[in-house]
Coordinates of C-alpha atoms and ligand atoms in Angstrom, one line a residue:
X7 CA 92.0 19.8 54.5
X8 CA 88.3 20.6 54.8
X9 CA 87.0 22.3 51.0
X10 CA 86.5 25.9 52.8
X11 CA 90.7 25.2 53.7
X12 CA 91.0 24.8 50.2
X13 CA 89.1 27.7 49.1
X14 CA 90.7 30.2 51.8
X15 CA 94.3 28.5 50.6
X16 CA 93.2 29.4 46.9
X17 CA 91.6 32.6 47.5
X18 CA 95.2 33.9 49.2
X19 CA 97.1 33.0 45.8
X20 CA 95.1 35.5 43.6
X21 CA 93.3 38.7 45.9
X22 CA 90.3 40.1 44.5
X23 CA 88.9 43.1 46.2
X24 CA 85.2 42.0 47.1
X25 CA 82.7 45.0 48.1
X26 CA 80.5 44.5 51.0
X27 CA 77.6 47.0 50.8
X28 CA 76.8 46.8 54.3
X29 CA 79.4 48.2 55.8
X30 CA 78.0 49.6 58.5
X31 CA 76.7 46.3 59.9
X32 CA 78.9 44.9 62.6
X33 CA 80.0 41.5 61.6
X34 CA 80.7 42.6 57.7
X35 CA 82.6 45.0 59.5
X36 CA 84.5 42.3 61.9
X37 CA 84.7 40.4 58.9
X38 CA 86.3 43.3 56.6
X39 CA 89.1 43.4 59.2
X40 CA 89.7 39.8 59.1
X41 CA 89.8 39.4 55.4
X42 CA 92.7 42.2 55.4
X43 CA 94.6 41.1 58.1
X44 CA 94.8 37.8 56.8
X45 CA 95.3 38.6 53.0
X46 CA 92.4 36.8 51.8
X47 CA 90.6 39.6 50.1
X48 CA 90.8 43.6 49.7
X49 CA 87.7 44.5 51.5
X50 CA 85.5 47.7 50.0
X51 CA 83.0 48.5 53.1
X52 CA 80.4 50.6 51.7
X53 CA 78.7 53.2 54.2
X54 CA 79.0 56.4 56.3
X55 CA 83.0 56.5 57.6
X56 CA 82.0 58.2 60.7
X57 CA 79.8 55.6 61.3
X58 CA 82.1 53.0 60.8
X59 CA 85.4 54.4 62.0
X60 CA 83.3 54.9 65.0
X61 CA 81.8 51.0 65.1
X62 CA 85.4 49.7 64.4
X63 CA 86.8 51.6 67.2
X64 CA 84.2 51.2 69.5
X65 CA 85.0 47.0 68.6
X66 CA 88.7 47.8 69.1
X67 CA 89.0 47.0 65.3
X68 CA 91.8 47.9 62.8
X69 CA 90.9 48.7 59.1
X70 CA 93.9 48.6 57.7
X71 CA 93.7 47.3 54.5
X72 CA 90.0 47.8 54.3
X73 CA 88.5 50.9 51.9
X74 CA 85.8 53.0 52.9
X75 CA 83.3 54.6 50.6
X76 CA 80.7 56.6 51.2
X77 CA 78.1 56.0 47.7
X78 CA 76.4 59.2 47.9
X79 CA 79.6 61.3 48.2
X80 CA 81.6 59.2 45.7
X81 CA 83.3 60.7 42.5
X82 CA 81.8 58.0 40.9
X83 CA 78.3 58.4 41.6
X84 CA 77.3 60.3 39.0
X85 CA 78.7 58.0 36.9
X86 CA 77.3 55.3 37.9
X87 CA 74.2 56.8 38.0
X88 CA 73.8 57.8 34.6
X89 CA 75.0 54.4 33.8
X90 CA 72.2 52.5 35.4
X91 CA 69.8 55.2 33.6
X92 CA 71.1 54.1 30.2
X93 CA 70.7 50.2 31.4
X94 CA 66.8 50.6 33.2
X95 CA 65.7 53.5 31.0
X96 CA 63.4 50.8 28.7
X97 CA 62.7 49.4 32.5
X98 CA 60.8 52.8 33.0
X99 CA 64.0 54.4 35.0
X100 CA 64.1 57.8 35.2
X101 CA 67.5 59.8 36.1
X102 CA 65.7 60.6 39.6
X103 CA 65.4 56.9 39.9
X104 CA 68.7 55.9 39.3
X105 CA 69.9 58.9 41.5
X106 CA 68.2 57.0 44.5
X107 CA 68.9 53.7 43.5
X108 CA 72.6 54.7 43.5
X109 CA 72.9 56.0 47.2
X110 CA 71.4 52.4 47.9
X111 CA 74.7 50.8 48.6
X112 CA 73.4 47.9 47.7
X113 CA 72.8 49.2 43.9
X114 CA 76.1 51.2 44.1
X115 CA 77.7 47.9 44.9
X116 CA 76.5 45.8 42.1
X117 CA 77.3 48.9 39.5
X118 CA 81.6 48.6 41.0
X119 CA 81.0 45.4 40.6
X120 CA 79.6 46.3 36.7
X121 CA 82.4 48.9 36.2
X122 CA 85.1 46.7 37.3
X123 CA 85.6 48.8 40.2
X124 CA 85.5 45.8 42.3
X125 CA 86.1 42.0 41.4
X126 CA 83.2 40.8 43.3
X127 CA 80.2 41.5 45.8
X128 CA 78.9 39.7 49.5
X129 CA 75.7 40.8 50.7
X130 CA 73.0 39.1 52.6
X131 CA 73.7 39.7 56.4
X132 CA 70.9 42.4 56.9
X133 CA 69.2 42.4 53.0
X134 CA 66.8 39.3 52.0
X135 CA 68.0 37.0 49.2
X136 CA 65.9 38.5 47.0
X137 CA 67.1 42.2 47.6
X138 CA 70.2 41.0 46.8
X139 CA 69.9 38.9 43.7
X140 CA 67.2 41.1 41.8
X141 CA 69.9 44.3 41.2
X142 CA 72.6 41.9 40.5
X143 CA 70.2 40.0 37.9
X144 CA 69.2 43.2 36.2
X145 CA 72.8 45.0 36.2
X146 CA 75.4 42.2 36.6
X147 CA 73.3 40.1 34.0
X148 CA 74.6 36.0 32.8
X149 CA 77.7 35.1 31.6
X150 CA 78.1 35.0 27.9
X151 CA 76.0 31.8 26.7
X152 CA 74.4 30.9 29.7
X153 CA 70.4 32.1 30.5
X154 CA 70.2 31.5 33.9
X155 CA 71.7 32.3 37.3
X156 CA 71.5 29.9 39.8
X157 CA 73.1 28.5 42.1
X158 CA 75.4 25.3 43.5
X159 CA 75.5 24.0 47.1
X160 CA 78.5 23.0 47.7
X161 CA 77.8 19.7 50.2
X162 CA 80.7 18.6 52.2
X163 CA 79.7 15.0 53.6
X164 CA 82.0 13.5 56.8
X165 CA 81.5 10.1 54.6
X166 CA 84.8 10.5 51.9
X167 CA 83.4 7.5 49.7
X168 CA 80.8 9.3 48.7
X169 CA 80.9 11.9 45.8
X170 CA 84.2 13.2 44.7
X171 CA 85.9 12.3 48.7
X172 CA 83.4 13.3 50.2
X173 CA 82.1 16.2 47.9
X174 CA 79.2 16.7 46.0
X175 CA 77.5 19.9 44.2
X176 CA 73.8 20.2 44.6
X177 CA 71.7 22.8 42.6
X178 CA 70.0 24.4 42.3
X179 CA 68.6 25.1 46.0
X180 CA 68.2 28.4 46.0
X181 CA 67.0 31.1 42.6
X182 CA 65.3 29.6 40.1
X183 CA 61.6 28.0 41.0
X184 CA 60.5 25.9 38.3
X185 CA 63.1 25.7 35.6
X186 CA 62.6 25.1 32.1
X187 CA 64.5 22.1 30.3
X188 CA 66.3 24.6 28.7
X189 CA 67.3 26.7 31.8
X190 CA 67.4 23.2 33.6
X191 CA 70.6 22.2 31.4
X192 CA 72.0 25.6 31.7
X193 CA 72.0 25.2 35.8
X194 CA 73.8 21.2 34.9
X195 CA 77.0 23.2 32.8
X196 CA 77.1 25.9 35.3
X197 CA 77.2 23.5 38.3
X198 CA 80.1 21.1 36.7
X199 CA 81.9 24.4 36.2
X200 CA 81.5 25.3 39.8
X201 CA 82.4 22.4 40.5
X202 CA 86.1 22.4 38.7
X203 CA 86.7 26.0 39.7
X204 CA 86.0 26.1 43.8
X205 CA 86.2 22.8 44.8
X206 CA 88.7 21.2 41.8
X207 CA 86.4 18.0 40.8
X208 CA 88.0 16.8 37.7
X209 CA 85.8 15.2 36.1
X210 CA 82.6 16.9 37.1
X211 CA 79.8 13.5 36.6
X212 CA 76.8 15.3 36.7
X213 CA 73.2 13.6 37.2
X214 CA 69.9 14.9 36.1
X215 CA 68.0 14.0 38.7
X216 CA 64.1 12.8 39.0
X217 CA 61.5 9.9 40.3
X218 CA 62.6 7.4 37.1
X219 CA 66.0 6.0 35.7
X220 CA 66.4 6.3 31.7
X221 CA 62.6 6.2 31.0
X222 CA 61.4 3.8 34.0
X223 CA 58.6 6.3 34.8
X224 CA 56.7 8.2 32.7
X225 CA 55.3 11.4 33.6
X226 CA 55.4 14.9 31.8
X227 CA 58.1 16.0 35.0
X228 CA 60.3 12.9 33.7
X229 CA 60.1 14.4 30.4
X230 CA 61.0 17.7 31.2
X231 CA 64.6 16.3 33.2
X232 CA 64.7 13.8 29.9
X233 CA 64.8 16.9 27.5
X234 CA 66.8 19.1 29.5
X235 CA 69.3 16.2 28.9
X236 CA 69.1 16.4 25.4
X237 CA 69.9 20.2 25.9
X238 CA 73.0 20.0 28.1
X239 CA 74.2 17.4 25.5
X240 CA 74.1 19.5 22.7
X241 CA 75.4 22.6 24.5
X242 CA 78.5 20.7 26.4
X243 CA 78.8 17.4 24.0
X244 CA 82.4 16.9 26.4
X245 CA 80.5 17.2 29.8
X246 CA 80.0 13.3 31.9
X247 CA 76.0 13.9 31.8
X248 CA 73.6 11.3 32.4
X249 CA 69.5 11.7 33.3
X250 CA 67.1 10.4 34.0
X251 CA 68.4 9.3 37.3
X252 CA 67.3 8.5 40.8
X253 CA 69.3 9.7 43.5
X254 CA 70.3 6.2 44.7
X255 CA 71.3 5.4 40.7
X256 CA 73.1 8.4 40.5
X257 CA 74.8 7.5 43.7
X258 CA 75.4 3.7 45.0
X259 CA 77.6 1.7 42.6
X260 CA 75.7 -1.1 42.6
X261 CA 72.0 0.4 41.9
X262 CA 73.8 3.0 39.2
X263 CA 75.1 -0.3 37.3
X264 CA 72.1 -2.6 37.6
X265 CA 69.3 0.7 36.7
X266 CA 71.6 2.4 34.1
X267 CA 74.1 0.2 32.5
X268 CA 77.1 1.5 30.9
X269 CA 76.4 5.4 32.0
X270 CA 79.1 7.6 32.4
X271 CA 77.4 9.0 35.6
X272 CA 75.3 6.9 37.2
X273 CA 76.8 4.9 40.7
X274 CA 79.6 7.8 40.8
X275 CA 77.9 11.2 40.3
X276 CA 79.4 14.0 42.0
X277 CA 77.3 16.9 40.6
X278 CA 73.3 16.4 41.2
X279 CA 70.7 18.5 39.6
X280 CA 67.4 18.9 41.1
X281 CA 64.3 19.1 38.9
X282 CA 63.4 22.4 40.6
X283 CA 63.6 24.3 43.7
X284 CA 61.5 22.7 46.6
X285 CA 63.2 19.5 45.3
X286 CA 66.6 21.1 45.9
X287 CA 65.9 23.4 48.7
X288 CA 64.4 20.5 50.2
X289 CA 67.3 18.1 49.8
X290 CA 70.7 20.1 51.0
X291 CA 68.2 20.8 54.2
X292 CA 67.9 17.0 54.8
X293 CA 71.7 16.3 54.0
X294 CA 72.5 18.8 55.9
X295 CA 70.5 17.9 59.0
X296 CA 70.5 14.3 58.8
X297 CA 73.9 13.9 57.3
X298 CA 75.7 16.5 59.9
X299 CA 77.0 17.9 55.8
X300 CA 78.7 20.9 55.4
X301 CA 76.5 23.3 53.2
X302 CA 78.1 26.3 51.3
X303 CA 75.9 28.5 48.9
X304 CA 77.6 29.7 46.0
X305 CA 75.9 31.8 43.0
X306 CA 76.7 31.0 39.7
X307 CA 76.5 32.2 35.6
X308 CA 76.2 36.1 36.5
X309 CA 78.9 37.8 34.6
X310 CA 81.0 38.8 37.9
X311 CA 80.7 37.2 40.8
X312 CA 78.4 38.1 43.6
X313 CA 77.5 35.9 46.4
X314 CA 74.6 36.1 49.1
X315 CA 74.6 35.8 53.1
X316 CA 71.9 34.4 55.6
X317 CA 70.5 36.7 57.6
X318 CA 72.1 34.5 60.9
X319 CA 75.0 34.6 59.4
X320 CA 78.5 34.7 61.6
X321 CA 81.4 36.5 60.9
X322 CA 83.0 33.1 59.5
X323 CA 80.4 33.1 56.9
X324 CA 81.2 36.1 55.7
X325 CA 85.1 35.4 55.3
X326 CA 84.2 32.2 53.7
X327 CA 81.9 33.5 51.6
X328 CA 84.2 36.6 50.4
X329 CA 86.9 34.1 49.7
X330 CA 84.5 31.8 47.6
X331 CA 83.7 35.0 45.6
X332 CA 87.9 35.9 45.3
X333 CA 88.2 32.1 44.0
X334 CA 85.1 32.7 41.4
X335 CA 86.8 36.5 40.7
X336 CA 90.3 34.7 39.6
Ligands
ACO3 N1 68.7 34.4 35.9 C1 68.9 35.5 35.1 N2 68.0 36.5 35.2 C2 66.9 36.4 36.0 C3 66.7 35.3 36.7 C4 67.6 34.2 36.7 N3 67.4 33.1 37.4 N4 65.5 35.5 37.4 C5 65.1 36.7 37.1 N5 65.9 37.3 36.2 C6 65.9 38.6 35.7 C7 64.7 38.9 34.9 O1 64.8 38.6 33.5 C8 64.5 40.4 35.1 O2 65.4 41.1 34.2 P1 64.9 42.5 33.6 O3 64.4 43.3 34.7 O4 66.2 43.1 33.0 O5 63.9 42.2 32.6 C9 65.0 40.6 36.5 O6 65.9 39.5 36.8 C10 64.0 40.7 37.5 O7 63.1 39.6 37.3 P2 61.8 39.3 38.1 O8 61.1 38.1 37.5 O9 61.0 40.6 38.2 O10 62.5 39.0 39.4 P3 61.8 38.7 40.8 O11 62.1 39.8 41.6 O12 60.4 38.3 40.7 O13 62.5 37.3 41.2 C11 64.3 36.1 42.2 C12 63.9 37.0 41.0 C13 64.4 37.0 43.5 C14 65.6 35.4 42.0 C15 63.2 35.1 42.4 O14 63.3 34.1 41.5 C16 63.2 34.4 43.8 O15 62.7 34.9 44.7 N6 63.8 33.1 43.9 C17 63.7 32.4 45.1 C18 64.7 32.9 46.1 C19 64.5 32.2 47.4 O16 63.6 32.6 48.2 N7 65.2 31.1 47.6 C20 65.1 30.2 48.7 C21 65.6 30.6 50.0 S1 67.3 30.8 50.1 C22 68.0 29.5 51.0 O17 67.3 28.6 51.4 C23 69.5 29.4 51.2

C-alpha cells in the first residue's frame, strides 16, 4: 500500500470537512465531487453558486455532499469580519479593511477554519504559496509551544531499505528561509510529529543535518545545526535526535556507525532536517528527480490545519492533499 493509500484509508475513518476557497476553479471543483462521493472529506467550496452550479453542470458533475457558500452573502460575514478587526487592529486594520479582506475567500476561509467552522483548509491551485500561507500565519497562528510553521515533505522512495520502508520526512523545503537554531529545533519536533501522525513512523529518528558529523567541521553554519540540537533536546528530552550529521551518516549503516558511534540516529534516520531552505528545497527536487521519489507537501505547527497546492496541480493533488489535511484535522 503506497503512503497516500494509507492516508486516503485513514482520512475515511474520521471525515473532517476541509474548505476549499477556490471554488469556482474547475479542478477544486472536480475534486469537491470526488472527495464526497468517495467519503473522504466534507467538501466546503467557497464562491458564487451560480457560477458553480453552472461549472458543475456544464462538467456533468454532482455536488452532493459538497456545501456551497457564497462569503460576501454569508450570515457569518459580519462576524467574521469584526473578528479579524479585533485580531489585525494593532496590524493597522481598519473595519473597511477587514470588510474586504472577508469577501476574499481566501481570508473567509482561513477565519472558518479559525471559528471552527471548518476542520481544515486546501488552497494553492490558482493563489501563490505565499498568498496562501501569509493569512493563515497571521489568523490561524502556531500550535501551542511551537514558534514556527513549516513544513515536512513527505518522500516516498521505490527503494523500501531505505528510511522507515521506504519513507523518509524531509523539511523544511518550503516556508521558513534561514531558520534560527531555535526555530531550527522547533521544525525537528514538528517533523517527527508529522511523521507519527500521517505516515505512522514509530519511532520518528530524526537527523540535524549539515556539511560535518558531531564536530568534524567547524564553521559558524555547523554551529548553528549544533545548537539547534541542544534546543530540540531540551524541548523533546524523549525524541531519537542526533546532529550534526551528514546525509550519508544520517543514512547508510555503515558510514552512521563508523562517523557517529553509538547515536541513536545516525545509519537509520528517517526524519532529515535541512539547515535552511535552498538546502531543503534543493534536496526533495533532486530525490525526487533522480530518485523517481514520491514528494507530498504537508504544512505543519499552525493551530488547524491548512495545506497548500501547486499551481500545476491535478485533480489527484487536490484529493490527496484534502485527505492529508482530514488525517492532520483528526
Ligand atoms: N511561522 C509562524 N509565523 C510566521 C512565519 C512562520 N514561519 N513566517 C511569518 N510569520 C508571521 C509573522 O510573524 C507575521 O505575523 P504578524 O503579521 O501577526 O506579525 C506574519 O506571519 C507575516 O509575516 P511576514 O514576515 O510579513 O511574512 P511574509 O509575507 O514576508 O513571508 C512567507 C511569509 C510567505 C511564509 C515567506 O517566508 C516566504 O515567502 N517563504 C518562502 C515560500 C516559498 O517561496 N517557498 C518555496 C517554493 S514552494 C515549493 O517549492 C513547493
Amino acid at each position: 500500500m503506497s503512503i497516500l493509500d494509507t492516508i486516503r484509508a485513514k482520512a475515511r475513518e474520521n471525515v473532517k470537512s476541509i474548505v476549499l476557497p477556490e471554488g469556482e476553479e474547475s479542478r477544486t471543483l472536480q475534486a469537491a465531487a470526488i472527495l464526497a462521493r468517495e467519503g473522504l472529506a466534507k467538501p466546503i467550496l467557497l464562491g458564487d453558486p451560480e457560477k458553480i452550479r453552472a461549472a458543475a453542470e456544464a462538467a456533468g458533475l454532482t455536488l452532493s455532499g459538497v456545501t456551497v457558500i457564497h462569503p460576501a452573502e454569508s450570515p457569518d460575514f459580519d462576524r467574521y469580519r469584526d473578528a479579524l478587526y479585533e485580531l489585525r487592529k494593532n496590524k493597522g486594520v481598519t473595519l473597511a479593511d477587514a470588510a474586504r479582506l472577508v469577501s476574499d475567500p481566501m481570508y473567509f476561509g482561513i477565519m472558518m477554519v479559525k471559528f471552527q467552522d471548518a476542520d481544515g483548509l486546501v488552497s494553492g491551485a490558482v493563489h501563490s504559496t505565499g498568498d496562501m500561507l501569509r493569512p493563515a500565519l497571521q489568523i490561524i497562528k502556531t500550535k501551542p509551544g511551537i514558534k514556527v510553521v513549516s513544513s515536512s515533505m513527505i518522500i516516498e522512495l521505490k527503494d523500501r531499505s531505505i528510511g522507515s520502508d521506504g519513507l523518509l520526512i524531509y523539511a523544511d523545503c518550503v516556508v521558513n528561509p534561514c531558520p534560527t537554531a531555535e526555530e531550527l529545533a522547533h521544525i525537528a519536533i514538528s517533523s517527527a510529529e508529522t511523521a507519527r501522525v500521517l505516515c505512522g513512523i514509530e519511532p520518528p529518528r530524526v537527523a540535524m543535518l549539515s556539511f560535518s558529523t558531531k564536530g568534524s567541521a567547524k564553521h559558524d553554519l555547523v554551529s548553528k545545526v549544533q545548537e539547534a540540537t541542544k534546543i530540540a533536546h531540551q524541548l523533546a528530552p524523549e525524541l531519537l535526535l542526533d546532529g550534526d550529521l551528514q546525509f550519508d551518516a544520517a543514512l547508510v549503516p555503515d558510514i552512521g556507525a563508523s562517523k557517529a558511534p553509538g547515536s541513536p540516529v545516525a545509519g537509520q534516520a528517517n526524519v532529515l532536517i535541512f539547515p535552511d531552505l535552498q538546502a531543503g528545497n534543493i534536496g526533495y527536487k533532486i530525490t525526487q528527480r533522480l530518485a523517481g521519489a514520491e514528494a507530498i507537501a504537508v504544512l505543519q505547527g499552525l493551530a488547524a490545519p491548512c495545506n497548500d497546492l501547486s499551481r500545476g496541480c491535478s485533480v489527484e493533488d487536490i484529493v490527496n492533499t484534502a485527505c492529508v489535511t482530514v488525517v492532520q484535522a483528526g
